[in-house]
């Protein structure tokens, strides 16, 4: 077995276990999204993506904040550095706890966004959200990468872009389960790895491929797991979320279980 497979992959140490589960509120309207958030009192972190944001607007963030929830605003900015920086500042103003931009926007875009966000937080006395990068969309297969002129090896691209995000001053990346280990080993323990594509054993995969269970993803070094349908479409969402949280806790090293 190679060294990289035998080294321990510890997740970031300072995140309370209950915050490690981010529930994706992939709904077409505010009513359904809020009904689910209100039905899950033990859940701490929710993700608002493009569909819900365009349907419900920035009220969605303030309504979740009013429930004392954390919000990952998943709008994946990709534009010229100035535009992305200003968008990140607006996301900070809304009170998002985590936001993301595309690493393929390049080092200058990422570094300017990270700097601009820090300066804005200081000037407005606001805590800036964790700024993370999307490396390669997990929907892209080898042939898609070749088509746009990228090398076909998705793990190589993901690690390269994660390291670029790190040198740009970003807090971490979104990564597919199969890339967690390589990114964790390259980027170290204080770099956040946020991982969708997670399914409890026996759950319906829907359109996700190459999934990991919550326990496997945490053991591989993920910090946060993004889970949607296994909770949002469950007959009992509260029980589904509790089961995943229990699995996360069990996979954490003893000192991090809280
Ligand atoms: O329902 P499911 O658990 O598959 O939802 C996963 C969530 O994570 C969705 O909101 C999806 O858009 C998001 N996501 C993903 N893969 C990525 C990035 C985000 O599945 N690479």
mmCIF file of C-alpha atoms and ligand atoms in Angstrom:
data_model
loop_
_atom_site.group_PDB
_atom_site.id
_atom_site.type_symbol
_atom_site.label_atom_id
_atom_site.label_comp_id
_atom_site.label_asym_id
_atom_site.label_seq_id
_atom_site.Cartn_x
_atom_site.Cartn_y
_atom_site.Cartn_z
ATOM 1 C CA UNK A 1 0.000 0.000 0.000
ATOM 2 C CA UNK A 2 1.378 3.454 -0.867
ATOM 3 C CA UNK A 3 2.188 6.006 1.862
ATOM 4 C CA UNK A 4 -0.661 8.215 0.750
ATOM 5 C CA UNK A 5 -3.150 5.472 1.579
ATOM 6 C CA UNK A 6 -1.717 4.672 4.988
ATOM 7 C CA UNK A 7 -1.406 8.201 6.363
ATOM 8 C CA UNK A 8 -4.288 9.276 8.579
ATOM 9 C CA UNK A 9 -6.679 11.797 6.977
ATOM 10 C CA UNK A 10 -8.018 13.884 9.816
ATOM 11 C CA UNK A 11 -10.761 16.405 9.230
ATOM 12 C CA UNK A 12 -10.461 20.025 10.378
ATOM 13 C CA UNK A 13 -10.490 19.950 14.182
ATOM 14 C CA UNK A 14 -12.616 22.892 15.282
ATOM 15 C CA UNK A 15 -16.029 22.185 13.741
ATOM 16 C CA UNK A 16 -18.709 20.924 16.165
ATOM 17 C CA UNK A 17 -20.021 17.535 14.928
ATOM 18 C CA UNK A 18 -23.612 18.763 14.420
ATOM 19 C CA UNK A 19 -22.324 21.488 12.050
ATOM 20 C CA UNK A 20 -20.627 18.991 9.785
ATOM 21 C CA UNK A 21 -23.904 18.041 8.099
ATOM 22 C CA UNK A 22 -25.074 20.626 5.551
ATOM 23 C CA UNK A 23 -28.604 19.914 4.337
ATOM 24 C CA UNK A 24 -29.220 20.984 0.724
ATOM 25 C CA UNK A 25 -32.552 22.816 0.518
ATOM 26 C CA UNK A 26 -33.094 22.005 -3.157
ATOM 27 C CA UNK A 27 -36.686 23.221 -3.383
ATOM 28 C CA UNK A 28 -38.460 25.445 -5.915
ATOM 29 C CA UNK A 29 -40.028 27.717 -3.289
ATOM 30 C CA UNK A 30 -39.533 29.257 0.122
ATOM 31 C CA UNK A 31 -42.518 27.521 1.708
ATOM 32 C CA UNK A 32 -41.203 23.993 1.168
ATOM 33 C CA UNK A 33 -37.671 25.000 2.144
ATOM 34 C CA UNK A 34 -38.754 26.650 5.396
ATOM 35 C CA UNK A 35 -41.103 23.770 6.251
ATOM 36 C CA UNK A 36 -38.169 21.375 6.098
ATOM 37 C CA UNK A 37 -35.802 23.671 8.027
ATOM 38 C CA UNK A 38 -38.414 24.110 10.753
ATOM 39 C CA UNK A 39 -39.014 20.348 10.911
ATOM 40 C CA UNK A 40 -35.329 19.748 11.709
ATOM 41 C CA UNK A 41 -34.592 21.581 14.985
ATOM 42 C CA UNK A 42 -31.337 19.663 15.570
ATOM 43 C CA UNK A 43 -29.926 20.538 12.138
ATOM 44 C CA UNK A 44 -27.516 23.485 12.156
ATOM 45 C CA UNK A 45 -26.356 24.048 8.562
ATOM 46 C CA UNK A 46 -28.424 24.469 5.387
ATOM 47 C CA UNK A 47 -27.410 25.016 1.773
ATOM 48 C CA UNK A 48 -29.249 27.480 -0.459
ATOM 49 C CA UNK A 49 -28.438 26.858 -4.122
ATOM 50 C CA UNK A 50 -29.301 28.590 -7.374
ATOM 51 C CA UNK A 51 -32.828 27.175 -7.702
ATOM 52 C CA UNK A 52 -34.021 28.263 -4.272
ATOM 53 C CA UNK A 53 -32.125 31.561 -4.362
ATOM 54 C CA UNK A 54 -33.695 32.521 -7.691
ATOM 55 C CA UNK A 55 -37.135 31.437 -6.486
ATOM 56 C CA UNK A 56 -37.075 32.968 -3.016
ATOM 57 C CA UNK A 57 -34.324 35.617 -3.164
ATOM 58 C CA UNK A 58 -32.111 36.794 -0.346
ATOM 59 C CA UNK A 59 -35.034 36.527 2.119
ATOM 60 C CA UNK A 60 -34.167 32.840 2.210
ATOM 61 C CA UNK A 61 -30.858 33.629 3.909
ATOM 62 C CA UNK A 62 -32.372 36.025 6.445
ATOM 63 C CA UNK A 63 -35.210 33.609 7.256
ATOM 64 C CA UNK A 64 -32.768 30.796 7.977
ATOM 65 C CA UNK A 65 -30.579 33.143 10.033
ATOM 66 C CA UNK A 66 -33.679 34.119 12.013
ATOM 67 C CA UNK A 67 -34.040 30.412 12.894
ATOM 68 C CA UNK A 68 -30.402 30.580 14.119
ATOM 69 C CA UNK A 69 -29.199 28.317 11.322
ATOM 70 C CA UNK A 70 -25.946 28.529 9.379
ATOM 71 C CA UNK A 71 -26.181 29.089 5.634
ATOM 72 C CA UNK A 72 -23.970 27.878 2.803
ATOM 73 C CA UNK A 73 -24.913 30.124 -0.127
ATOM 74 C CA UNK A 74 -23.990 27.878 -3.067
ATOM 75 C CA UNK A 75 -24.048 30.301 -6.016
ATOM 76 C CA UNK A 76 -20.645 29.348 -7.529
ATOM 77 C CA UNK A 77 -19.480 32.773 -8.731
ATOM 78 C CA UNK A 78 -17.278 32.802 -11.863
ATOM 79 C CA UNK A 79 -16.616 36.218 -13.445
ATOM 80 C CA UNK A 80 -13.902 38.876 -13.642
ATOM 81 C CA UNK A 81 -12.127 39.527 -10.304
ATOM 82 C CA UNK A 82 -13.921 42.794 -9.529
ATOM 83 C CA UNK A 83 -17.415 41.386 -10.176
ATOM 84 C CA UNK A 84 -16.762 38.256 -8.108
ATOM 85 C CA UNK A 85 -15.300 40.320 -5.261
ATOM 86 C CA UNK A 86 -18.340 42.602 -5.136
ATOM 87 C CA UNK A 87 -20.686 39.572 -5.246
ATOM 88 C CA UNK A 88 -18.794 37.995 -2.330
ATOM 89 C CA UNK A 89 -19.205 41.219 -0.340
ATOM 90 C CA UNK A 90 -22.953 41.151 -0.939
ATOM 91 C CA UNK A 91 -23.091 37.536 0.248
ATOM 92 C CA UNK A 92 -21.239 38.634 3.400
ATOM 93 C CA UNK A 93 -23.742 41.454 3.924
ATOM 94 C CA UNK A 94 -26.597 38.926 3.691
ATOM 95 C CA UNK A 95 -25.055 36.929 6.528
ATOM 96 C CA UNK A 96 -24.002 33.761 4.673
ATOM 97 C CA UNK A 97 -21.592 31.567 6.646
ATOM 98 C CA UNK A 98 -20.054 29.879 3.602
ATOM 99 C CA UNK A 99 -19.931 30.862 -0.084
ATOM 100 C CA UNK A 100 -18.208 29.495 -3.163
ATOM 101 C CA UNK A 101 -16.492 30.601 -6.368
ATOM 102 C CA UNK A 102 -15.019 28.650 -9.287
ATOM 103 C CA UNK A 103 -11.290 27.909 -8.995
ATOM 104 C CA UNK A 104 -11.158 27.973 -12.811
ATOM 105 C CA UNK A 105 -11.629 31.754 -12.500
ATOM 106 C CA UNK A 106 -7.915 31.727 -11.651
ATOM 107 C CA UNK A 107 -5.590 32.884 -8.905
ATOM 108 C CA UNK A 108 -6.139 36.617 -9.403
ATOM 109 C CA UNK A 109 -9.899 36.245 -9.193
ATOM 110 C CA UNK A 110 -9.729 34.075 -6.081
ATOM 111 C CA UNK A 111 -7.068 36.160 -4.307
ATOM 112 C CA UNK A 112 -8.898 39.425 -4.973
ATOM 113 C CA UNK A 113 -12.180 37.923 -3.736
ATOM 114 C CA UNK A 114 -10.527 36.606 -0.551
ATOM 115 C CA UNK A 115 -8.835 39.970 0.137
ATOM 116 C CA UNK A 116 -11.932 41.982 -0.707
ATOM 117 C CA UNK A 117 -14.067 39.849 1.594
ATOM 118 C CA UNK A 118 -11.619 40.204 4.487
ATOM 119 C CA UNK A 119 -11.404 43.981 4.048
ATOM 120 C CA UNK A 120 -15.199 44.276 3.799
ATOM 121 C CA UNK A 121 -15.656 42.230 6.981
ATOM 122 C CA UNK A 122 -13.194 44.481 8.840
ATOM 123 C CA UNK A 123 -14.739 47.707 7.521
ATOM 124 C CA UNK A 124 -18.331 46.647 8.293
ATOM 125 C CA UNK A 125 -17.525 44.723 11.460
ATOM 126 C CA UNK A 126 -19.024 41.579 9.968
ATOM 127 C CA UNK A 127 -17.649 38.075 10.163
ATOM 128 C CA UNK A 128 -16.834 37.109 6.531
ATOM 129 C CA UNK A 129 -18.188 33.776 5.290
ATOM 130 C CA UNK A 130 -15.790 30.896 4.664
ATOM 131 C CA UNK A 131 -14.835 31.337 1.012
ATOM 132 C CA UNK A 132 -14.350 28.012 -0.744
ATOM 133 C CA UNK A 133 -13.700 26.990 -4.356
ATOM 134 C CA UNK A 134 -15.394 24.576 -6.705
ATOM 135 C CA UNK A 135 -12.521 22.736 -8.420
ATOM 136 C CA UNK A 136 -13.923 20.583 -11.249
ATOM 137 C CA UNK A 137 -17.682 20.016 -11.361
ATOM 138 C CA UNK A 138 -18.296 16.381 -10.497
ATOM 139 C CA UNK A 139 -20.668 16.150 -13.451
ATOM 140 C CA UNK A 140 -17.650 16.450 -15.791
ATOM 141 C CA UNK A 141 -16.351 13.183 -17.174
ATOM 142 C CA UNK A 142 -12.948 12.683 -18.833
ATOM 143 C CA UNK A 143 -14.294 13.489 -22.294
ATOM 144 C CA UNK A 144 -15.818 16.749 -21.031
ATOM 145 C CA UNK A 145 -12.442 17.834 -19.620
ATOM 146 C CA UNK A 146 -10.639 17.028 -22.870
ATOM 147 C CA UNK A 147 -13.285 18.992 -24.767
ATOM 148 C CA UNK A 148 -12.516 22.171 -22.790
ATOM 149 C CA UNK A 149 -8.749 21.641 -22.994
ATOM 150 C CA UNK A 150 -8.095 20.245 -19.498
ATOM 151 C CA UNK A 151 -6.080 17.110 -18.734
ATOM 152 C CA UNK A 152 -8.515 14.188 -18.354
ATOM 153 C CA UNK A 153 -7.458 13.059 -14.854
ATOM 154 C CA UNK A 154 -10.058 14.616 -12.555
ATOM 155 C CA UNK A 155 -8.099 13.969 -9.343
ATOM 156 C CA UNK A 156 -4.991 15.711 -10.740
ATOM 157 C CA UNK A 157 -7.080 18.721 -11.796
ATOM 158 C CA UNK A 158 -8.889 18.817 -8.467
ATOM 159 C CA UNK A 159 -5.671 18.743 -6.404
ATOM 160 C CA UNK A 160 -4.011 21.344 -8.624
ATOM 161 C CA UNK A 161 -6.999 23.702 -8.359
ATOM 162 C CA UNK A 162 -7.343 23.066 -4.616
ATOM 163 C CA UNK A 163 -3.702 24.094 -4.116
ATOM 164 C CA UNK A 164 -4.283 27.193 -6.255
ATOM 165 C CA UNK A 165 -7.305 28.035 -4.083
ATOM 166 C CA UNK A 166 -5.178 27.553 -1.000
ATOM 167 C CA UNK A 167 -2.419 29.860 -2.268
ATOM 168 C CA UNK A 168 -5.083 32.436 -3.152
ATOM 169 C CA UNK A 169 -6.099 32.578 0.505
ATOM 170 C CA UNK A 170 -9.341 30.574 0.251
ATOM 171 C CA UNK A 171 -10.529 28.509 3.189
ATOM 172 C CA UNK A 172 -11.162 25.287 1.282
ATOM 173 C CA UNK A 173 -12.878 23.508 -1.593
ATOM 174 C CA UNK A 174 -15.936 21.525 -2.582
ATOM 175 C CA UNK A 175 -14.712 18.051 -3.528
ATOM 176 C CA UNK A 176 -16.198 14.808 -4.737
ATOM 177 C CA UNK A 177 -15.780 11.877 -2.327
ATOM 178 C CA UNK A 178 -13.135 10.254 -4.512
ATOM 179 C CA UNK A 179 -10.901 13.355 -4.312
ATOM 180 C CA UNK A 180 -11.031 13.940 -0.540
ATOM 181 C CA UNK A 181 -7.971 11.910 0.390
ATOM 182 C CA UNK A 182 -5.649 13.371 -2.257
ATOM 183 C CA UNK A 183 -6.722 16.958 -1.468
ATOM 184 C CA UNK A 184 -6.422 16.442 2.289
ATOM 185 C CA UNK A 185 -2.919 15.055 1.892
ATOM 186 C CA UNK A 186 -1.802 17.862 -0.423
ATOM 187 C CA UNK A 187 -3.491 20.761 1.369
ATOM 188 C CA UNK A 188 -3.160 19.791 5.042
ATOM 189 C CA UNK A 189 -5.563 19.689 7.955
ATOM 190 C CA UNK A 190 -6.588 23.333 8.171
ATOM 191 C CA UNK A 191 -8.049 23.417 4.645
ATOM 192 C CA UNK A 192 -11.810 22.850 4.513
ATOM 193 C CA UNK A 193 -13.148 20.011 2.366
ATOM 194 C CA UNK A 194 -16.892 20.147 1.722
ATOM 195 C CA UNK A 195 -18.217 16.985 0.184
ATOM 196 C CA UNK A 196 -21.490 16.290 -1.682
ATOM 197 C CA UNK A 197 -22.205 12.905 -3.284
ATOM 198 C CA UNK A 198 -22.799 11.277 0.084
ATOM 199 C CA UNK A 199 -25.328 8.472 0.571
ATOM 200 C CA UNK A 200 -26.116 6.407 3.681
ATOM 201 C CA UNK A 201 -25.617 2.682 3.019
ATOM 202 C CA UNK A 202 -28.595 1.301 1.078
ATOM 203 C CA UNK A 203 -29.983 4.732 0.086
ATOM 204 C CA UNK A 204 -31.211 5.541 -3.420
ATOM 205 C CA UNK A 205 -28.288 7.011 -5.424
ATOM 206 C CA UNK A 206 -30.614 9.096 -7.676
ATOM 207 C CA UNK A 207 -28.260 10.842 -10.151
ATOM 208 C CA UNK A 208 -25.163 10.658 -7.931
ATOM 209 C CA UNK A 209 -22.366 8.283 -8.951
ATOM 210 C CA UNK A 210 -19.190 7.208 -7.130
ATOM 211 C CA UNK A 211 -20.767 8.003 -3.766
ATOM 212 C CA UNK A 212 -19.413 7.374 -0.269
ATOM 213 C CA UNK A 213 -21.300 6.797 2.952
ATOM 214 C CA UNK A 214 -21.117 9.621 5.526
ATOM 215 C CA UNK A 215 -18.757 7.554 7.682
ATOM 216 C CA UNK A 216 -16.442 6.793 4.758
ATOM 217 C CA UNK A 217 -16.308 10.456 3.666
ATOM 218 C CA UNK A 218 -15.464 11.684 7.184
ATOM 219 C CA UNK A 219 -12.855 8.925 7.598
ATOM 220 C CA UNK A 220 -11.309 9.996 4.273
ATOM 221 C CA UNK A 221 -10.891 13.532 5.664
ATOM 222 C CA UNK A 222 -14.047 15.476 4.717
ATOM 223 C CA UNK A 223 -14.973 18.355 7.049
ATOM 224 C CA UNK A 224 -18.546 18.972 5.939
ATOM 225 C CA UNK A 225 -20.977 16.680 4.122
ATOM 226 C CA UNK A 226 -23.652 18.139 1.837
ATOM 227 C CA UNK A 227 -26.704 15.883 1.773
ATOM 228 C CA UNK A 228 -29.966 16.627 -0.006
ATOM 229 C CA UNK A 229 -32.461 14.004 -1.132
ATOM 230 C CA UNK A 230 -31.644 11.274 1.408
ATOM 231 C CA UNK A 231 -33.035 13.773 3.962
ATOM 232 C CA UNK A 232 -35.360 16.061 1.991
ATOM 233 C CA UNK A 233 -37.205 13.175 0.302
ATOM 234 C CA UNK A 234 -37.176 10.821 3.284
ATOM 235 C CA UNK A 235 -40.496 9.710 4.782
ATOM 236 C CA UNK A 236 -39.071 10.901 8.120
ATOM 237 C CA UNK A 237 -36.480 13.650 7.431
ATOM 238 C CA UNK A 238 -35.727 14.103 11.130
ATOM 239 C CA UNK A 239 -34.818 10.428 11.549
ATOM 240 C CA UNK A 240 -32.790 10.471 8.321
ATOM 241 C CA UNK A 241 -30.786 13.517 9.471
ATOM 242 C CA UNK A 242 -30.274 12.019 12.936
ATOM 243 C CA UNK A 243 -28.974 8.779 11.390
ATOM 244 C CA UNK A 244 -26.456 10.647 9.227
ATOM 245 C CA UNK A 245 -25.339 12.805 12.172
ATOM 246 C CA UNK A 246 -24.802 9.680 14.275
ATOM 247 C CA UNK A 247 -22.690 8.201 11.481
ATOM 248 C CA UNK A 248 -20.621 11.409 11.226
ATOM 249 C CA UNK A 249 -20.018 11.437 14.973
ATOM 250 C CA UNK A 250 -19.017 7.772 15.020
ATOM 251 C CA UNK A 251 -16.489 8.309 12.202
ATOM 252 C CA UNK A 252 -14.757 11.242 13.933
ATOM 253 C CA UNK A 253 -11.706 10.563 16.086
ATOM 254 C CA UNK A 254 -12.776 10.503 19.772
ATOM 255 C CA UNK A 255 -11.443 13.959 20.654
ATOM 256 C CA UNK A 256 -13.461 15.615 17.858
ATOM 257 C CA UNK A 257 -16.817 14.035 18.699
ATOM 258 C CA UNK A 258 -17.820 16.820 21.040
HETATM 259 O O1 LIG B 1 -29.707 15.316 -3.198
HETATM 260 P P1 LIG B 1 -28.222 15.233 -3.121
HETATM 261 O O2 LIG B 1 -27.705 14.691 -1.810
HETATM 262 O O3 LIG B 1 -27.622 14.513 -4.311
HETATM 263 O O4 LIG B 1 -27.776 16.770 -3.181
HETATM 264 C C1 LIG B 1 -26.420 17.142 -3.236
HETATM 265 C C2 LIG B 1 -26.327 18.629 -3.277
HETATM 266 O O5 LIG B 1 -24.961 18.978 -3.490
HETATM 267 C C3 LIG B 1 -27.106 19.298 -4.412
HETATM 268 O O6 LIG B 1 -27.529 20.575 -3.937
HETATM 269 C C4 LIG B 1 -26.081 19.450 -5.509
HETATM 270 O O7 LIG B 1 -26.350 20.545 -6.356
HETATM 271 C C5 LIG B 1 -24.827 19.712 -4.691
HETATM 272 N N1 LIG B 1 -23.587 19.382 -5.377
HETATM 273 C C6 LIG B 1 -23.296 18.135 -5.885
HETATM 274 N N2 LIG B 1 -22.103 17.915 -6.518
HETATM 275 C C7 LIG B 1 -21.232 18.913 -6.644
HETATM 276 C C8 LIG B 1 -21.509 20.180 -6.122
HETATM 277 C C9 LIG B 1 -22.716 20.387 -5.489
HETATM 278 O O8 LIG B 1 -24.085 17.200 -5.755
HETATM 279 N N3 LIG B 1 -20.075 18.678 -7.219
#
